[in-house]
Short mmCIF file of C-alpha atoms and ligand atoms in Angstrom, two decimals:
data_model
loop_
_atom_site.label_atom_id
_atom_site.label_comp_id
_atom_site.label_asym_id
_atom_site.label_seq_id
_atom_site.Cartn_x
_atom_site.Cartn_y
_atom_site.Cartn_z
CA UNK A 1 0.00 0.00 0.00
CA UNK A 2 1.12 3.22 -0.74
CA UNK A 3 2.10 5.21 2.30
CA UNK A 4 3.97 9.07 2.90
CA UNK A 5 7.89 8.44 4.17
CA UNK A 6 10.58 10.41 5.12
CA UNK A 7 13.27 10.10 2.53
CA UNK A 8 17.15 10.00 4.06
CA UNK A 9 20.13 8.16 3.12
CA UNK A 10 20.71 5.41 5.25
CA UNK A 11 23.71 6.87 7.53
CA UNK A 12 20.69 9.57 8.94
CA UNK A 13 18.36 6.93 9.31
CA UNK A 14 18.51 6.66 12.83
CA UNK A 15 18.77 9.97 13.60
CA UNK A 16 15.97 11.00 11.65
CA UNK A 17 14.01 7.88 13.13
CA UNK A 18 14.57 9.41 16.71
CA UNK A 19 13.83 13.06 15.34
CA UNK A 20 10.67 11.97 13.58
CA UNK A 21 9.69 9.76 16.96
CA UNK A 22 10.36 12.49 19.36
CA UNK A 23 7.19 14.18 17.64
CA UNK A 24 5.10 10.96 17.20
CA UNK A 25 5.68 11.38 13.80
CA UNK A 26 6.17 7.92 12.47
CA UNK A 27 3.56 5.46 11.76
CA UNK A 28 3.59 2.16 13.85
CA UNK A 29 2.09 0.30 11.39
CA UNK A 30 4.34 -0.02 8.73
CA UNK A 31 7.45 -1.31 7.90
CA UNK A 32 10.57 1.06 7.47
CA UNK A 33 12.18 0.08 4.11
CA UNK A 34 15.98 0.70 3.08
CA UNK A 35 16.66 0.55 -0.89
CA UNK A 36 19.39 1.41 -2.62
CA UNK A 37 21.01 3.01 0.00
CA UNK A 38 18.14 5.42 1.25
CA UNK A 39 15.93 4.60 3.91
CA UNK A 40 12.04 5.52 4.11
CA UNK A 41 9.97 5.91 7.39
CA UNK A 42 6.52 5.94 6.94
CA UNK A 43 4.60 8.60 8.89
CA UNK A 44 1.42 8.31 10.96
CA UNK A 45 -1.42 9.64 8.28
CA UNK A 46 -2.87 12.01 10.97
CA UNK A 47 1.04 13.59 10.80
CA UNK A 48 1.21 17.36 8.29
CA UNK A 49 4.37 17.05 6.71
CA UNK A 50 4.43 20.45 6.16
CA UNK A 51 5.28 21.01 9.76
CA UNK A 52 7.86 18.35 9.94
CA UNK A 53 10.73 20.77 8.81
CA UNK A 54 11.84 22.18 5.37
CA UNK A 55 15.04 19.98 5.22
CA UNK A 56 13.46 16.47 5.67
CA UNK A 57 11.90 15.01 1.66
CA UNK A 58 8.69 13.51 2.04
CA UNK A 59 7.82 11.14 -0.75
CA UNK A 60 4.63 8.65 -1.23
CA UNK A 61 5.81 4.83 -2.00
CA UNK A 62 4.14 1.41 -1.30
CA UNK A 63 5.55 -0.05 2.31
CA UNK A 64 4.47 -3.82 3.87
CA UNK A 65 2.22 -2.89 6.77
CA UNK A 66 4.23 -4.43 9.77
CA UNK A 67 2.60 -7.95 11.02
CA UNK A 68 4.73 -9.42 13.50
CA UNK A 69 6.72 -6.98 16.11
CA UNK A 70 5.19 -6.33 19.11
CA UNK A 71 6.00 -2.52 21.12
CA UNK A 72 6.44 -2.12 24.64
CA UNK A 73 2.68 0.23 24.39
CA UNK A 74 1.29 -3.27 22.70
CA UNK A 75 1.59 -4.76 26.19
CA UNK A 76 1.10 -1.71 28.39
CA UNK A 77 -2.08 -0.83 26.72
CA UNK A 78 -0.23 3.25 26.59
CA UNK A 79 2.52 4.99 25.17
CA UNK A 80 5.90 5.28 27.66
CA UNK A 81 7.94 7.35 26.23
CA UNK A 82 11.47 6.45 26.24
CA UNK A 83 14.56 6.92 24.25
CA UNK A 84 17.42 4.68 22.81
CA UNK A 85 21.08 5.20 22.85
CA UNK A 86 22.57 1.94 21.55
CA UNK A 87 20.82 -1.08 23.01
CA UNK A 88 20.00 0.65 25.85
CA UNK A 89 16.26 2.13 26.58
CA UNK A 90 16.39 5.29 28.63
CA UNK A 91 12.91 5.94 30.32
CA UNK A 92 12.58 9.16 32.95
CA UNK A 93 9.78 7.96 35.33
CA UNK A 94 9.29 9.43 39.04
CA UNK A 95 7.03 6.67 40.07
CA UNK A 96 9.52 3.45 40.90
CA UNK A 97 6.42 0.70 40.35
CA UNK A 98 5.37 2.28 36.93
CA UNK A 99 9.36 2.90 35.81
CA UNK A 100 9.46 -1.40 36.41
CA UNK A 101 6.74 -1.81 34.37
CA UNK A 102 7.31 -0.05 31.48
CA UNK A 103 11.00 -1.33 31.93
CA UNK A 104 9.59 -5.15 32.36
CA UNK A 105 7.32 -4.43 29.06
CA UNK A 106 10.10 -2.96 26.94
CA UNK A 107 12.21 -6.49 27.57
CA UNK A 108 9.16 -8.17 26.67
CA UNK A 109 8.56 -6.47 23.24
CA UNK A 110 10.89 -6.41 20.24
CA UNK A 111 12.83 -3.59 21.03
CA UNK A 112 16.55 -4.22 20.76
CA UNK A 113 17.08 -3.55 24.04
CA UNK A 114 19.99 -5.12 26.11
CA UNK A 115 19.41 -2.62 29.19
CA UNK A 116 16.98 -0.47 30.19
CA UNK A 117 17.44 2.46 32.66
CA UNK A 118 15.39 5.19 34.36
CA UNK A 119 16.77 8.85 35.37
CA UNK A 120 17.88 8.78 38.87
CA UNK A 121 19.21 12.27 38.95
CA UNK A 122 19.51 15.45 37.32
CA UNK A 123 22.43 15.87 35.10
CA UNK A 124 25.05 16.42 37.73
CA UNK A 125 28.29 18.04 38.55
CA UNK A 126 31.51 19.48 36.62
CA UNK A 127 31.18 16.08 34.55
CA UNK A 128 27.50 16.99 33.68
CA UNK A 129 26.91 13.08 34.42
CA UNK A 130 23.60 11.45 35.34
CA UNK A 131 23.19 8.66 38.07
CA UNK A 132 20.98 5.58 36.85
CA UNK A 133 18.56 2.96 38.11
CA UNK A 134 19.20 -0.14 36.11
CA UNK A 135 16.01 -1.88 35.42
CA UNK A 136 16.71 -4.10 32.89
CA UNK A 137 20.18 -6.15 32.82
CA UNK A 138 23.46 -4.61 33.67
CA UNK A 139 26.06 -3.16 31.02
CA UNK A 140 25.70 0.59 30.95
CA UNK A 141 28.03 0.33 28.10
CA UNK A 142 27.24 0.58 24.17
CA UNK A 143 27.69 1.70 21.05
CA UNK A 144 25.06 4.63 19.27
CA UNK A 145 24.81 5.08 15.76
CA UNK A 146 24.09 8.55 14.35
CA UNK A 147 24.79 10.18 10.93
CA UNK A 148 27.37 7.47 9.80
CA UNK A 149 29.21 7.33 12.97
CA UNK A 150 30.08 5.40 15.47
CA UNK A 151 30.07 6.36 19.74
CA UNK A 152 31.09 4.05 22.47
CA UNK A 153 30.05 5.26 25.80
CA UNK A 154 29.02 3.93 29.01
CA UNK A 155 26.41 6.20 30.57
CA UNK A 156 27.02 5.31 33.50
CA UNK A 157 30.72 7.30 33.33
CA UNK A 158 29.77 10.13 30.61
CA UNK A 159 27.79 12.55 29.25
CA UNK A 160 25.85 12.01 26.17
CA UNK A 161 22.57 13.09 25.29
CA UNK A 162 21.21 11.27 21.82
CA UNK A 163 18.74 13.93 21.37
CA UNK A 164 21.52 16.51 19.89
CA UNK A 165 22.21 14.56 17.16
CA UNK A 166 20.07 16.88 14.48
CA UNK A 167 21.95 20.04 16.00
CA UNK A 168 25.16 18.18 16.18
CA UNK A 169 24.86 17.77 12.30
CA UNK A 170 23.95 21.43 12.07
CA UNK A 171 27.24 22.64 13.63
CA UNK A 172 29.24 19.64 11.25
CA UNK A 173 27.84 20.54 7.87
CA UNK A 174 29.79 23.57 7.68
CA UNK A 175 32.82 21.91 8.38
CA UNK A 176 35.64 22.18 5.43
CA UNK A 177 38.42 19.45 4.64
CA UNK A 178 41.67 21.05 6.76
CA UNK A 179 40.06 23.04 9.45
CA UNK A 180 41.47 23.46 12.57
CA UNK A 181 38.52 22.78 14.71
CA UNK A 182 38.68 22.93 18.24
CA UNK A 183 35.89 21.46 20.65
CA UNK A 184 36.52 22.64 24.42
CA UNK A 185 34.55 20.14 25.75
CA UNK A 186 34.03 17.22 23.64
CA UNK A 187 32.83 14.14 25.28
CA UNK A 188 33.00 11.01 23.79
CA UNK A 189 33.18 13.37 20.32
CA UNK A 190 29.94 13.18 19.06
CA UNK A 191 31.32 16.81 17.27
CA UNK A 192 34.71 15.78 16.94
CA UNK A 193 34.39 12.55 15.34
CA UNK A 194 32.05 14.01 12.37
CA UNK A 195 34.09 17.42 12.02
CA UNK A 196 37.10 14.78 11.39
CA UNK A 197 35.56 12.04 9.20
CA UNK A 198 34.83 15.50 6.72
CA UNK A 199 38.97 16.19 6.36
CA UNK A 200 39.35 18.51 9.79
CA UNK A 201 42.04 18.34 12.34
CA UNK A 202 40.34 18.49 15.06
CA UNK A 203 41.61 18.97 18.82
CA UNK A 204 38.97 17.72 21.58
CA UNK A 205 39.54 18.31 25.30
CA UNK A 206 37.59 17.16 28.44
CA UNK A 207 37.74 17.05 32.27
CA UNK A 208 36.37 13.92 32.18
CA UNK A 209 39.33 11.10 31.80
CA UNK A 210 37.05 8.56 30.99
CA UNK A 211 35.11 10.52 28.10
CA UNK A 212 38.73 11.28 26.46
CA UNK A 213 38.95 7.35 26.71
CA UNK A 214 36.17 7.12 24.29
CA UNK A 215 37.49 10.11 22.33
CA UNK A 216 40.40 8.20 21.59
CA UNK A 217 39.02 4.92 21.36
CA UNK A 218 35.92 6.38 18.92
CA UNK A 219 39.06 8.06 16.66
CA UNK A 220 39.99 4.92 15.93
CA UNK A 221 36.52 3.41 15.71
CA UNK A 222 35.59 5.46 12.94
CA UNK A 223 38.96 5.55 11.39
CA UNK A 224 39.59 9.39 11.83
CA UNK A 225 42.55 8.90 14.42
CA UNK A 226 45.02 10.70 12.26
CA UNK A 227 43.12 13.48 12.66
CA UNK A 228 42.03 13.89 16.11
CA UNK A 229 43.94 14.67 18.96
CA UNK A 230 42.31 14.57 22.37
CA UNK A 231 43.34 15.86 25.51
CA UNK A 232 42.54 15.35 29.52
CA UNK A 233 42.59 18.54 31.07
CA UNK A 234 40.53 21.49 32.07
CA UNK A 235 40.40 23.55 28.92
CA UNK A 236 41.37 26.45 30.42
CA UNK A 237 44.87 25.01 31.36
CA UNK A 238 45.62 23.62 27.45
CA UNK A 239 48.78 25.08 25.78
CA UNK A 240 50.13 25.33 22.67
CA UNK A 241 46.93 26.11 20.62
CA UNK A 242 47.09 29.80 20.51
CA UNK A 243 45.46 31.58 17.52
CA UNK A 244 45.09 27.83 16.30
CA UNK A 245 41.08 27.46 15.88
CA UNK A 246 39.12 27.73 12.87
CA UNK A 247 36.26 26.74 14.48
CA UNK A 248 34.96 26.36 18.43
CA UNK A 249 32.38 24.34 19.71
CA UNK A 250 31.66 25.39 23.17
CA UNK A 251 28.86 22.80 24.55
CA UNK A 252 29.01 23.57 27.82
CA UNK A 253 25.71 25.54 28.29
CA UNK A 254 25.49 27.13 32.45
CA UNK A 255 28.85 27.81 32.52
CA UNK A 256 30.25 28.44 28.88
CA UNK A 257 30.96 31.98 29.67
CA UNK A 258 33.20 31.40 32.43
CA UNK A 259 35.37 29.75 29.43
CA UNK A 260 35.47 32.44 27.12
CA UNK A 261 38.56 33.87 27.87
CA UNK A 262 40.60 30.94 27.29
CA UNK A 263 37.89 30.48 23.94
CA UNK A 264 39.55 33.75 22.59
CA UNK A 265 43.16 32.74 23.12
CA UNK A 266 42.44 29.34 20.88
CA UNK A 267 40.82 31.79 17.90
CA UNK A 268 42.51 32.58 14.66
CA UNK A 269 42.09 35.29 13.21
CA UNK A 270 38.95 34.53 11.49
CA UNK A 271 37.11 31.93 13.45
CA UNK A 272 33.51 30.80 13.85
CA UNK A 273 32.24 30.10 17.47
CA UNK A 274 29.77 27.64 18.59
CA UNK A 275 28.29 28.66 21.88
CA UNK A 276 25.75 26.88 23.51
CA UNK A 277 23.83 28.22 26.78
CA UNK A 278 20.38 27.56 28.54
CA UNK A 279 18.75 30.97 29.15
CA UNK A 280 15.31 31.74 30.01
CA UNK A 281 12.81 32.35 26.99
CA UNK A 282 12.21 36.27 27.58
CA UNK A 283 15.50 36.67 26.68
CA UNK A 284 17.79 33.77 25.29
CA UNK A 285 20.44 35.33 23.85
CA UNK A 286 21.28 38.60 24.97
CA UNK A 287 23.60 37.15 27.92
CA UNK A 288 25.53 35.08 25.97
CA UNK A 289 26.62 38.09 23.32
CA UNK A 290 27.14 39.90 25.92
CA UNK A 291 29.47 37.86 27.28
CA UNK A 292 30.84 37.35 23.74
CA UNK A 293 31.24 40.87 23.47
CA UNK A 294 33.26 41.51 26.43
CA UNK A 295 35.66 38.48 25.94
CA UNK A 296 36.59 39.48 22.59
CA UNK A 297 36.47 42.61 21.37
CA UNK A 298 37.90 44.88 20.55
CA UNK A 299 40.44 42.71 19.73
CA UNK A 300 38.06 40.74 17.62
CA UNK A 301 35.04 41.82 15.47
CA UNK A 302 31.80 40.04 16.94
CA UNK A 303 29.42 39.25 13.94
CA UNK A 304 26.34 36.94 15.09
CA UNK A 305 25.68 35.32 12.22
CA UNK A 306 23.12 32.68 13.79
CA UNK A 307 20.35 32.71 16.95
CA UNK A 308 19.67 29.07 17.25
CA UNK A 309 17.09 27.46 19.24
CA UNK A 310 18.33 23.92 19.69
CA UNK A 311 15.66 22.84 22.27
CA UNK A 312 13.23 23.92 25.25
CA UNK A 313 15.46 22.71 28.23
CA UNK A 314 12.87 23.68 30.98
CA UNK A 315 9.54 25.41 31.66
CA UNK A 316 10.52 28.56 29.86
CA UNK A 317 13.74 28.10 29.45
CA UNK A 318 15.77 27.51 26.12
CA UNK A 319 18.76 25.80 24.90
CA UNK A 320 20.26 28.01 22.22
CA UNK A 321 23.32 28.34 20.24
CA UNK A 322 24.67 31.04 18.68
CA UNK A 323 27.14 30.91 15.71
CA UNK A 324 29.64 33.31 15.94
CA UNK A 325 32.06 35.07 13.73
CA UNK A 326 35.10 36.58 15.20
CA UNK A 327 37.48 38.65 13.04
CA UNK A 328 40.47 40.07 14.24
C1 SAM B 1 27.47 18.99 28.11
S1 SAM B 1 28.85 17.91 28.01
C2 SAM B 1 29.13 17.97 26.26
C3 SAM B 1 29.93 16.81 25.74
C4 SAM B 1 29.94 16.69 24.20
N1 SAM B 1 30.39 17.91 23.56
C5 SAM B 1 28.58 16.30 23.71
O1 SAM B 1 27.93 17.11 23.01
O2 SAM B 1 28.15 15.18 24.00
C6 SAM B 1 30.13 18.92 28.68
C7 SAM B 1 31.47 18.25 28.84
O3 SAM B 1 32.39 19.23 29.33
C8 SAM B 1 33.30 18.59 30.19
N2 SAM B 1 33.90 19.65 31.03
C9 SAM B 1 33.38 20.28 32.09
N3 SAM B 1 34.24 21.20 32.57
C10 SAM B 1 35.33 21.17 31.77
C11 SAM B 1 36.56 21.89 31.74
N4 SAM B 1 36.84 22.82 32.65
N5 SAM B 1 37.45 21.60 30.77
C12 SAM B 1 37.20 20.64 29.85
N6 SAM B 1 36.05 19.92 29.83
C13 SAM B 1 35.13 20.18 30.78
C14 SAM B 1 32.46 17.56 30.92
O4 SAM B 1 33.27 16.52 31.44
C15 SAM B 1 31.51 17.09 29.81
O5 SAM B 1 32.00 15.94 29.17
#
């Protein structure tokens, strides 16, 4: 039967999936069909595409209506939501008794799930780690697929958050073969590892000793290791990369501007700047030009040349980015 699908090639597939399933988008019914290197998810009929988003192709083709796999909601009778990193099923449940049985009914369905956890804290600390309650067997540990890449990572020791992956792509796209691109805080590398695999040389630093364990260990995963060099230290203490940076990612939103000093020092003269903050929604960008502002000029022309909105983060509150020119 002929059904409407979101048209990708097959390296976005999962990141579109998750995109497309964030806004209960995709149609259960159906099967999801890869062809000649292009995937196509079927969307729920009820779905506009119109408000899906200008960059996604929406196409009508004839799909097999999905017979056999059964979805954690199948048993439940309702709709948990939850999301997957790897083979692992996140849910964020306050009530311990429901969080178990939406846990017990994901291991029941087809999902391929290996673990399933619930939030057991806020994002916490310099680290900006989470604590978990494992529901559903034991390894923290896996590997996520998104845009073509690779990312091992145990959530138990990192920070990760799948959910970035569209704006992580943003930020990538305009990467060029040869940049110096320089991410201040990089986690496992979900920008570094992209930026690289597109020709940059690309310097990632973190606090966090075991996140620059999977930095390194994802280089080589992905075969980009030539290219990336990561380091364990706090940014702000990192030599030998003055005037180096084509390109910044600062994803350290709270507490980015406290780094912005040390973000000036890495610039080159003509450098685009990634920085992400949380802010509330009356106002989600003035602070963080102003802070701009006074870290780098005069010594540096401050062009905005973007005012993202990535996500809402809170009750009105906003995670935004803005891209940055800085021209000396
Ligand atoms: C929000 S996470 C972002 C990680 C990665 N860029 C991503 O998008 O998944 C922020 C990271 O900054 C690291 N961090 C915190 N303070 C730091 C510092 N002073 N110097 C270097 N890294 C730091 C944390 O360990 C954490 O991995």
């Amino acid at each position: 039967m002929s059904v409407r699908c979101v048209r990708t090639a097959r390296e976005n597939g999962e990141a579109i999936r998750q995109r497309l399933a964030e806004r209960g988008a995709l149609s259960g019914d159906h099967e999801i069909v890869v062809e000649d290197g292009e995937i196509y998810l079927p969307l729920d009929p009820a779905v506009d595409p119109e408000t899906l988003g200008s960059d996604l192709e929406v196409v009508e083709r004839s799909v097999d209506r999905r017979e056999t796999q059964t979805f954690p909601e199948d048993i439940l009778g309702f709709e948990p939501s939850y999301e997957r990193l790897g083979e692992i099923v996140i849910i964020d449940e306050d009530d311990g008794e429901r969080a178990r049985t939406i846990a017990e009914a994901i291991r029941e369905s087809d999902l391929p799930a290996r673990t399933v956890v619930n939030r057991a804290s806020p994002i916490e600390g310099e680290l900006r780690v989470r604590r978990w309650d494992v529901l559903v067997g034991e390894d923290t540990e896996t590997v996520h697929r998104e845009y073509g890449c690779a990312f091992e990572l145990d959530i138990a020791d990192v920070y990760f958050s799948p959910r970035l992956a569209t704006e992580r792509h943003r930020v990538v796209d305009s990467v060029g073969a040869g940049e110096h691109f320089f991410d201040m805080f990089a986690g496992v590398g979900p920008f570094v590892i992209p930026a690289a695999k597109r020709g940059a040389d690309c310097v990632g630093v973190d606090l966090n000793p075991v996140a620059v364990e999977y930095l390194r260990r994802n280089a080589e995963r992905n075969g980009v290791a030539e290219r990336v060099t990561a380091h364990h230290a706090d940014v702000r203490e990192v030599s030998g990369y003055d005037g180096w940076a084509d390109r910044i990612v600062m994803n350290l939103p709270h507490s980015a501007d406290e780094f912005l000093g040390a973000a000036v020092g890495f610039a080159a003269d003509d450098c685009v700047l990634h920085y992400y903050d949380i802010q509330p929604d009356t106002d989600p960008f003035g602070p963080g030009e102003a802070a701009i502002r006074a870290a780098a000029e005069p010594e540096y022309e401050v062009t905005i040349e973007t005012r993202h909105e990535v996500r809402s983060y809170a009750p009105h509150e906003l995670n935004v980015c803005l891209d940055v020119r800085l021209t000396r």
